Amino acid sequence: MSEPSYRDRDPRCSRASSLLTADSRDKVSKSSPLPDPVPSLAGSCPASILPDEETTDKEYDPASPISDIHLSPSPFHPSIPPHSSPVPNSSFLVCVVCGTTPSSTPLYGCELSHIVCSICRSVGGSLLSCPRCGSQDISHHLTIAGELLEAELEKNCLVFCPYKAEGCSTVARGQVMAQHKEQCLFRPVKCPKSMFSMSCTHIGPLCTLQQHGRDRHNLHQGVTELELGVISSKMFDKGRDKTCCDDPNNAKFQPLELTYQDSLFYCYFERVADRGIWFFFIRMFGNQEQASMFKANIMIGHSGLDRGDKEVAGLRYSGAVAHYSMTREEIRGKGMVLAVADEVLRSCKLGNVLFRVWFQVEEKTYQG
């Protein structure tokens, strides 16, 4: 029995027989019964794995920080099936044989730093050569490429959400988990009242915060929801002949709950006695990016106005919504408040009601 030819053993040439035409096969069958001679690489292997004659490979430079990394994508090798990789296909660390990113280190390749993954090396055996440059020596240890691959693997490995103990079951790649962490519904947040008062030290998952505010502090009471993202409330004074506008002490009032679909907001107002000014603002329990998608509208009018008369309210603010991480000082400093003097609010009083206020949030519309 004759020894198997190079064509039979080399995985790069598994489809070489399919490239022969019917006529050429007939000619071969009529030729000498001796075994086929070893075919040349250019004559038997598919064109997709031959070196590109028009491409000039970069010379190996040991001093270069990326001297052992080949940045060009590799054509798909027809004889070795692609295998899964924990690194996205956009990575430049790809095997020149199968076109996928290796799943582990160390990395080996030819002297021109073309990577050949361990799977292709094991399938191809000792007769496998680099399909890029034709080098027979693919045992060079590519150290820098290995270090970069380890960094990519760490960045792209699947990890659990850090708030798994609180109930989040999200599993994502490391590079996108940071974004999820900022928006996770199970991330811990403080009670809405903590901005003005230390009477409640509750910290719990965001998804339970609304229920906490309702059950413990009745933050949903005292307001009327007029439509999506709009609430109205009356500010009751100390009496017909007494007003909190004359109080020498600061006053901080209970925040009011406001929802817009799945987004949670709280509406705050306080009085600074030594300045004789009231401050009103809307705060979203979300990050800066989420808050930037909304616009706040605050309207204050005479106490005699009906809840549906927000369009005739004389005092107005239209601007940005504060996000959860902002302090009161930051919110004031950036002008994200409606500031009203005591004298103005006194003029709105009727009976024992000091003023009527409307809070509204709406999604921003972007015009291209």
Short mmCIF file of C-alpha atoms in Angstrom, two decimals:
data_model
loop_
_atom_site.label_atom_id
_atom_site.label_comp_id
_atom_site.label_asym_id
_atom_site.label_seq_id
_atom_site.Cartn_x
_atom_site.Cartn_y
_atom_site.Cartn_z
CA MET A 1 0.00 0.00 0.00
CA SER A 2 1.40 3.39 -0.95
CA GLU A 3 2.13 6.07 1.61
CA PRO A 4 -0.64 8.75 1.80
CA SER A 5 0.34 11.77 -0.18
CA TYR A 6 0.98 15.24 1.23
CA ARG A 7 -2.34 16.24 -0.31
CA ASP A 8 -4.15 13.72 1.95
CA ARG A 9 -2.42 14.77 5.13
CA ASP A 10 -2.32 18.55 4.79
CA PRO A 11 -5.63 20.07 6.05
CA ARG A 12 -5.13 23.09 3.83
CA CYS A 13 -5.45 20.98 0.73
CA SER A 14 -8.55 18.96 1.64
CA ARG A 15 -10.50 20.55 -1.17
CA ALA A 16 -7.72 20.39 -3.75
CA SER A 17 -9.30 17.43 -5.54
CA SER A 18 -12.50 19.38 -6.05
CA LEU A 19 -10.55 21.94 -8.05
CA LEU A 20 -9.61 19.46 -10.76
CA THR A 21 -11.74 19.45 -13.87
CA ALA A 22 -13.29 16.31 -15.32
CA ASP A 23 -10.77 16.30 -18.17
CA SER A 24 -7.83 16.57 -15.83
CA ARG A 25 -9.11 13.65 -13.76
CA ASP A 26 -9.38 11.54 -16.90
CA LYS A 27 -5.80 12.39 -17.81
CA VAL A 28 -4.60 11.49 -14.37
CA SER A 29 -6.36 8.12 -14.49
CA LYS A 30 -4.56 7.25 -17.74
CA SER A 31 -1.14 8.19 -16.45
CA SER A 32 1.39 6.07 -14.63
CA PRO A 33 0.03 3.95 -11.72
CA LEU A 34 2.70 5.37 -9.49
CA PRO A 35 1.48 7.57 -6.59
CA ASP A 36 0.89 11.20 -7.34
CA PRO A 37 3.92 13.38 -6.82
CA VAL A 38 3.75 15.88 -3.98
CA PRO A 39 1.88 18.85 -5.42
CA SER A 40 3.25 22.31 -5.11
CA LEU A 41 1.54 24.73 -2.73
CA ALA A 42 0.55 27.07 -5.56
CA GLY A 43 -0.83 24.27 -7.73
CA SER A 44 -3.00 22.35 -5.28
CA CYS A 45 -4.17 24.57 -2.44
CA PRO A 46 -7.20 26.87 -2.73
CA ALA A 47 -6.39 30.38 -3.74
CA SER A 48 -8.00 31.74 -0.57
CA ILE A 49 -5.11 30.52 1.58
CA LEU A 50 -2.22 31.50 -0.68
CA PRO A 51 -0.05 34.50 0.21
CA ASP A 52 -1.20 37.75 -1.32
CA GLU A 53 1.47 38.68 -3.81
CA GLU A 54 0.44 42.35 -3.72
CA THR A 55 0.60 42.59 0.07
CA THR A 56 3.88 43.56 1.69
CA ASP A 57 4.18 42.01 5.15
CA LYS A 58 5.61 44.15 7.93
CA GLU A 59 9.10 43.16 9.02
CA TYR A 60 9.45 41.90 12.57
CA ASP A 61 10.68 44.63 14.89
CA PRO A 62 11.43 43.43 18.44
CA ALA A 63 11.50 47.01 19.72
CA SER A 64 8.00 47.79 18.53
CA PRO A 65 5.22 47.44 21.20
CA ILE A 66 2.99 45.74 18.64
CA SER A 67 5.65 43.95 16.66
CA ASP A 68 4.08 40.54 17.18
CA ILE A 69 0.53 41.51 16.26
CA HIS A 70 -0.92 41.14 12.81
CA LEU A 71 -3.70 43.72 12.42
CA SER A 72 -5.17 42.52 9.13
CA PRO A 73 -8.15 40.13 9.20
CA SER A 74 -7.51 36.65 7.87
CA PRO A 75 -9.55 34.94 5.17
CA PHE A 76 -11.65 32.00 6.29
CA HIS A 77 -9.84 28.70 5.97
CA PRO A 78 -12.11 26.20 4.19
CA SER A 79 -10.79 23.05 5.86
CA ILE A 80 -10.92 24.03 9.53
CA PRO A 81 -14.38 24.90 10.87
CA PRO A 82 -14.74 28.16 12.84
CA HIS A 83 -14.98 27.79 16.58
CA SER A 84 -16.63 29.97 19.21
CA SER A 85 -14.63 32.63 20.99
CA PRO A 86 -15.38 34.70 24.09
CA VAL A 87 -14.01 37.77 22.32
CA PRO A 88 -16.17 39.65 19.76
CA ASN A 89 -15.32 39.26 16.08
CA SER A 90 -14.26 42.91 15.96
CA SER A 91 -10.99 41.96 17.70
CA PHE A 92 -7.83 42.24 15.59
CA LEU A 93 -6.32 39.24 17.39
CA VAL A 94 -7.45 36.61 14.90
CA CYS A 95 -6.03 33.34 13.68
CA VAL A 96 -4.85 33.59 10.07
CA VAL A 97 -6.19 30.10 9.34
CA CYS A 98 -9.75 30.03 10.72
CA GLY A 99 -10.35 33.79 11.13
CA THR A 100 -11.53 33.62 14.75
CA THR A 101 -10.02 35.02 17.93
CA PRO A 102 -8.24 32.42 20.13
CA SER A 103 -10.00 31.63 23.39
CA SER A 104 -6.87 31.27 25.50
CA THR A 105 -3.15 31.95 25.72
CA PRO A 106 -0.31 31.37 24.95
CA LEU A 107 -0.37 32.45 21.32
CA TYR A 108 1.95 31.11 18.63
CA GLY A 109 2.58 31.99 15.02
CA CYS A 110 5.19 32.53 12.37
CA GLU A 111 8.21 34.82 12.43
CA LEU A 112 6.08 37.61 10.90
CA SER A 113 3.72 37.38 13.87
CA HIS A 114 0.75 35.89 12.03
CA ILE A 115 -1.30 34.15 14.74
CA VAL A 116 -2.21 30.47 14.39
CA CYS A 117 -4.56 29.30 17.14
CA SER A 118 -4.05 26.07 19.08
CA ILE A 119 -7.01 24.35 17.42
CA CYS A 120 -5.69 24.94 13.91
CA ARG A 121 -2.21 23.92 15.01
CA SER A 122 -3.51 20.62 16.38
CA VAL A 123 -5.63 19.92 13.29
CA GLY A 124 -2.91 20.88 10.84
CA GLY A 125 -0.12 19.09 12.67
CA SER A 126 3.53 19.47 11.82
CA LEU A 127 2.84 19.99 8.11
CA LEU A 128 0.74 23.12 8.62
CA SER A 129 2.37 26.32 7.43
CA CYS A 130 1.32 29.94 7.64
CA PRO A 131 -1.23 30.65 4.89
CA ARG A 132 -0.21 34.30 4.87
CA CYS A 133 3.49 34.07 4.16
CA GLY A 134 4.05 30.34 3.66
CA SER A 135 6.42 30.02 6.61
CA GLN A 136 6.84 26.45 7.88
CA ASP A 137 7.81 27.62 11.38
CA ILE A 138 4.66 28.59 13.29
CA SER A 139 6.09 27.92 16.75
CA HIS A 140 7.09 31.48 17.63
CA HIS A 141 5.67 32.56 21.00
CA LEU A 142 3.78 35.85 20.47
CA THR A 143 4.03 37.35 23.95
CA ILE A 144 2.60 40.83 23.36
CA ALA A 145 -0.37 39.46 21.43
CA GLY A 146 -0.96 37.07 24.33
CA GLU A 147 -1.01 39.92 26.84
CA LEU A 148 -3.51 41.85 24.72
CA LEU A 149 -5.70 38.77 24.37
CA GLU A 150 -5.76 38.26 28.13
CA ALA A 151 -6.93 41.87 28.54
CA GLU A 152 -9.68 41.31 25.96
CA LEU A 153 -10.76 38.06 27.59
CA GLU A 154 -11.02 39.77 30.97
CA LYS A 155 -13.00 42.63 29.47
CA ASN A 156 -15.35 40.38 27.55
CA CYS A 157 -15.88 37.49 29.94
CA LEU A 158 -19.40 36.98 31.24
CA VAL A 159 -19.97 38.32 34.75
CA PHE A 160 -22.94 38.57 37.09
CA CYS A 161 -24.42 41.93 38.01
CA PRO A 162 -22.81 43.20 41.25
CA TYR A 163 -26.34 43.53 42.67
CA LYS A 164 -27.09 39.84 42.27
CA ALA A 165 -27.64 39.53 46.03
CA GLU A 166 -30.36 42.19 45.79
CA GLY A 167 -32.18 40.16 43.13
CA CYS A 168 -30.69 41.10 39.74
CA SER A 169 -30.14 38.08 37.49
CA THR A 170 -28.41 39.93 34.63
CA VAL A 171 -25.32 38.31 33.14
CA ALA A 172 -23.32 40.35 30.62
CA ARG A 173 -19.83 40.91 29.27
CA GLY A 174 -17.52 42.88 31.52
CA GLN A 175 -17.25 45.81 29.14
CA VAL A 176 -21.02 46.44 29.18
CA MET A 177 -21.63 45.60 32.83
CA ALA A 178 -20.48 49.06 33.92
CA GLN A 179 -23.28 50.65 31.92
CA HIS A 180 -25.81 48.15 33.26
CA LYS A 181 -24.64 48.81 36.82
CA GLU A 182 -25.54 52.50 36.51
CA GLN A 183 -29.04 51.67 35.28
CA CYS A 184 -29.75 48.48 37.21
CA LEU A 185 -33.17 48.47 38.89
CA PHE A 186 -31.59 46.73 41.88
CA ARG A 187 -28.87 49.29 42.56
CA PRO A 188 -29.07 50.69 46.11
CA VAL A 189 -30.52 54.19 46.55
CA LYS A 190 -31.42 56.30 49.56
CA CYS A 191 -34.90 57.32 50.63
CA PRO A 192 -36.13 60.40 48.71
CA LYS A 193 -36.48 62.27 52.00
CA SER A 194 -32.76 61.92 52.75
CA MET A 195 -31.98 64.96 50.58
CA PHE A 196 -33.76 67.20 53.10
CA SER A 197 -33.89 65.11 56.26
CA MET A 198 -31.97 62.45 58.19
CA SER A 199 -35.16 61.10 59.75
CA CYS A 200 -35.12 58.13 57.36
CA THR A 201 -31.87 56.26 56.70
CA HIS A 202 -33.41 53.64 54.42
CA ILE A 203 -31.21 52.33 51.59
CA GLY A 204 -32.65 49.73 49.26
CA PRO A 205 -33.02 48.58 45.64
CA LEU A 206 -34.35 51.21 43.27
CA CYS A 207 -37.21 48.95 42.20
CA THR A 208 -38.56 49.00 45.78
CA LEU A 209 -38.05 52.71 46.44
CA GLN A 210 -41.46 53.86 45.21
CA GLN A 211 -43.23 51.39 47.46
CA HIS A 212 -41.08 52.47 50.41
CA GLY A 213 -41.97 56.11 49.82
CA ARG A 214 -45.65 55.24 49.72
CA ASP A 215 -45.75 52.84 52.66
CA ARG A 216 -43.51 54.78 55.04
CA HIS A 217 -43.95 58.42 54.02
CA ASN A 218 -47.14 58.68 51.88
CA LEU A 219 -45.21 60.54 49.18
CA HIS A 220 -47.96 59.78 46.66
CA GLN A 221 -50.63 61.56 48.69
CA GLY A 222 -51.55 65.22 48.52
CA VAL A 223 -51.09 65.35 44.74
CA THR A 224 -53.39 64.99 41.76
CA GLU A 225 -52.11 63.25 38.65
CA LEU A 226 -53.56 65.20 35.75
CA GLU A 227 -51.97 63.30 32.85
CA LEU A 228 -48.83 61.37 32.02
CA GLY A 229 -45.94 63.12 33.75
CA VAL A 230 -48.01 65.97 35.26
CA ILE A 231 -49.08 66.41 38.89
CA SER A 232 -50.62 69.33 40.79
CA SER A 233 -50.76 70.20 44.48
CA LYS A 234 -51.76 73.01 46.85
CA MET A 235 -49.47 74.45 49.49
CA PHE A 236 -51.46 75.03 52.65
CA ASP A 237 -50.29 77.86 54.90
CA LYS A 238 -50.28 78.16 58.69
CA GLY A 239 -53.64 79.87 58.63
CA ARG A 240 -55.64 82.70 57.13
CA ASP A 241 -53.74 85.31 59.08
CA LYS A 242 -50.45 83.48 59.48
CA THR A 243 -47.95 82.54 56.80
CA CYS A 244 -44.80 80.46 56.73
CA CYS A 245 -43.24 83.25 54.69
CA ASP A 246 -42.68 85.09 58.00
CA ASP A 247 -41.07 82.12 59.75
CA PRO A 248 -37.45 82.84 60.84
CA ASN A 249 -36.52 79.16 60.34
CA ASN A 250 -35.81 77.26 57.16
CA ALA A 251 -38.53 74.94 55.93
CA LYS A 252 -38.12 71.74 53.92
CA PHE A 253 -41.25 70.06 52.67
CA GLN A 254 -42.00 66.44 51.90
CA PRO A 255 -41.10 65.46 48.32
CA LEU A 256 -43.93 64.55 45.95
CA GLU A 257 -43.92 61.43 43.78
CA LEU A 258 -44.04 61.87 40.01
CA THR A 259 -43.86 59.05 37.47
CA TYR A 260 -43.43 58.98 33.71
CA GLN A 261 -44.02 55.47 32.39
CA ASP A 262 -41.26 53.41 34.07
CA SER A 263 -39.20 56.42 35.25
CA LEU A 264 -39.43 57.67 38.83
CA PHE A 265 -39.07 61.33 39.84
CA TYR A 266 -39.55 63.29 43.05
CA CYS A 267 -40.47 66.95 43.27
CA TYR A 268 -38.82 69.04 45.98
CA PHE A 269 -39.36 72.50 47.40
CA GLU A 270 -37.85 74.33 50.34
CA ARG A 271 -37.66 77.79 51.85
CA VAL A 272 -34.40 79.49 52.88
CA ALA A 273 -35.45 81.92 55.62
CA ASP A 274 -32.44 84.25 55.67
CA ARG A 275 -32.77 84.86 51.94
CA GLY A 276 -36.56 84.85 51.85
CA ILE A 277 -36.52 82.60 48.77
CA TRP A 278 -38.25 79.34 47.85
CA PHE A 279 -36.57 76.78 45.61
CA PHE A 280 -38.46 74.21 43.49
CA PHE A 281 -36.84 71.42 41.43
CA ILE A 282 -37.44 67.95 39.99
CA ARG A 283 -35.03 65.10 40.64
CA MET A 284 -34.93 61.83 38.72
CA PHE A 285 -33.86 58.63 40.42
CA GLY A 286 -31.55 57.75 37.55
CA ASN A 287 -28.09 58.60 36.27
CA GLN A 288 -27.04 61.70 34.35
CA GLU A 289 -27.61 60.12 30.95
CA GLN A 290 -31.14 59.05 31.86
CA ALA A 291 -32.01 62.45 33.34
CA SER A 292 -30.74 64.23 30.24
CA MET A 293 -33.50 62.59 28.21
CA PHE A 294 -36.18 64.57 30.08
CA LYS A 295 -37.25 68.17 30.41
CA ALA A 296 -38.71 69.66 33.60
CA ASN A 297 -41.54 72.18 33.77
CA ILE A 298 -42.52 73.82 37.06
CA MET A 299 -45.45 76.25 37.25
CA ILE A 300 -46.73 78.22 40.26
CA GLY A 301 -49.94 80.20 40.26
CA HIS A 302 -52.59 81.83 42.41
CA SER A 303 -54.29 79.62 44.97
CA GLY A 304 -57.65 80.28 43.37
CA LEU A 305 -56.64 78.56 40.12
CA ASP A 306 -58.17 75.22 39.28
CA ARG A 307 -55.94 72.16 38.86
CA GLY A 308 -56.40 72.36 35.09
CA ASP A 309 -55.23 76.00 34.82
CA LYS A 310 -51.49 75.38 34.60
CA GLU A 311 -51.27 77.25 31.31
CA VAL A 312 -52.20 80.53 33.04
CA ALA A 313 -49.78 80.11 35.94
CA GLY A 314 -47.59 83.20 36.20
CA LEU A 315 -44.33 81.68 37.53
CA ARG A 316 -42.53 79.15 35.34
CA TYR A 317 -39.37 77.12 35.00
CA SER A 318 -38.48 75.05 31.96
CA GLY A 319 -35.14 73.29 31.87
CA ALA A 320 -33.06 70.33 32.95
CA VAL A 321 -33.99 67.56 35.36
CA ALA A 322 -31.59 66.88 38.25
CA HIS A 323 -30.23 63.34 38.48
CA TYR A 324 -29.92 61.20 41.58
CA SER A 325 -26.24 61.84 42.35
CA MET A 326 -26.57 65.64 42.44
CA THR A 327 -26.61 67.54 45.75
CA ARG A 328 -28.88 70.48 46.53
CA GLU A 329 -25.94 72.84 46.16
CA GLU A 330 -25.12 71.47 42.70
CA ILE A 331 -28.74 71.72 41.60
CA ARG A 332 -28.97 75.36 42.70
CA GLY A 333 -25.53 76.23 41.32
CA LYS A 334 -26.49 74.95 37.87
CA GLY A 335 -29.74 76.89 37.85
CA MET A 336 -31.96 73.80 37.71
CA VAL A 337 -34.48 75.39 40.08
CA LEU A 338 -37.41 77.77 40.10
CA ALA A 339 -36.57 80.46 42.69
CA VAL A 340 -39.45 82.57 44.06
CA ALA A 341 -39.34 85.29 46.70
CA ASP A 342 -41.60 85.33 49.78
CA GLU A 343 -43.34 88.52 48.62
CA VAL A 344 -44.37 86.91 45.34
CA LEU A 345 -45.88 83.86 47.01
CA ARG A 346 -47.75 86.04 49.52
CA SER A 347 -49.54 87.61 46.58
CA CYS A 348 -50.75 84.16 45.53
CA LYS A 349 -52.38 83.38 48.87
CA LEU A 350 -56.12 82.89 49.18
CA GLY A 351 -57.57 81.85 52.53
CA ASN A 352 -55.25 79.28 54.09
CA VAL A 353 -53.76 78.17 50.76
CA LEU A 354 -50.47 79.86 49.88
CA PHE A 355 -50.16 78.80 46.22
CA ARG A 356 -50.85 76.04 43.68
CA VAL A 357 -47.95 74.27 41.99
CA TRP A 358 -47.64 72.01 38.93
CA PHE A 359 -44.73 69.68 38.24
CA GLN A 360 -44.25 68.16 34.80
CA VAL A 361 -41.66 65.98 33.07
CA GLU A 362 -41.64 65.23 29.38
CA GLU A 363 -39.28 63.45 27.04
CA LYS A 364 -37.04 65.66 24.97
CA THR A 365 -37.61 65.67 21.25
CA TYR A 366 -34.55 65.80 19.01
CA GLN A 367 -34.83 67.21 15.55
CA GLY A 368 -32.38 65.92 13.00
#
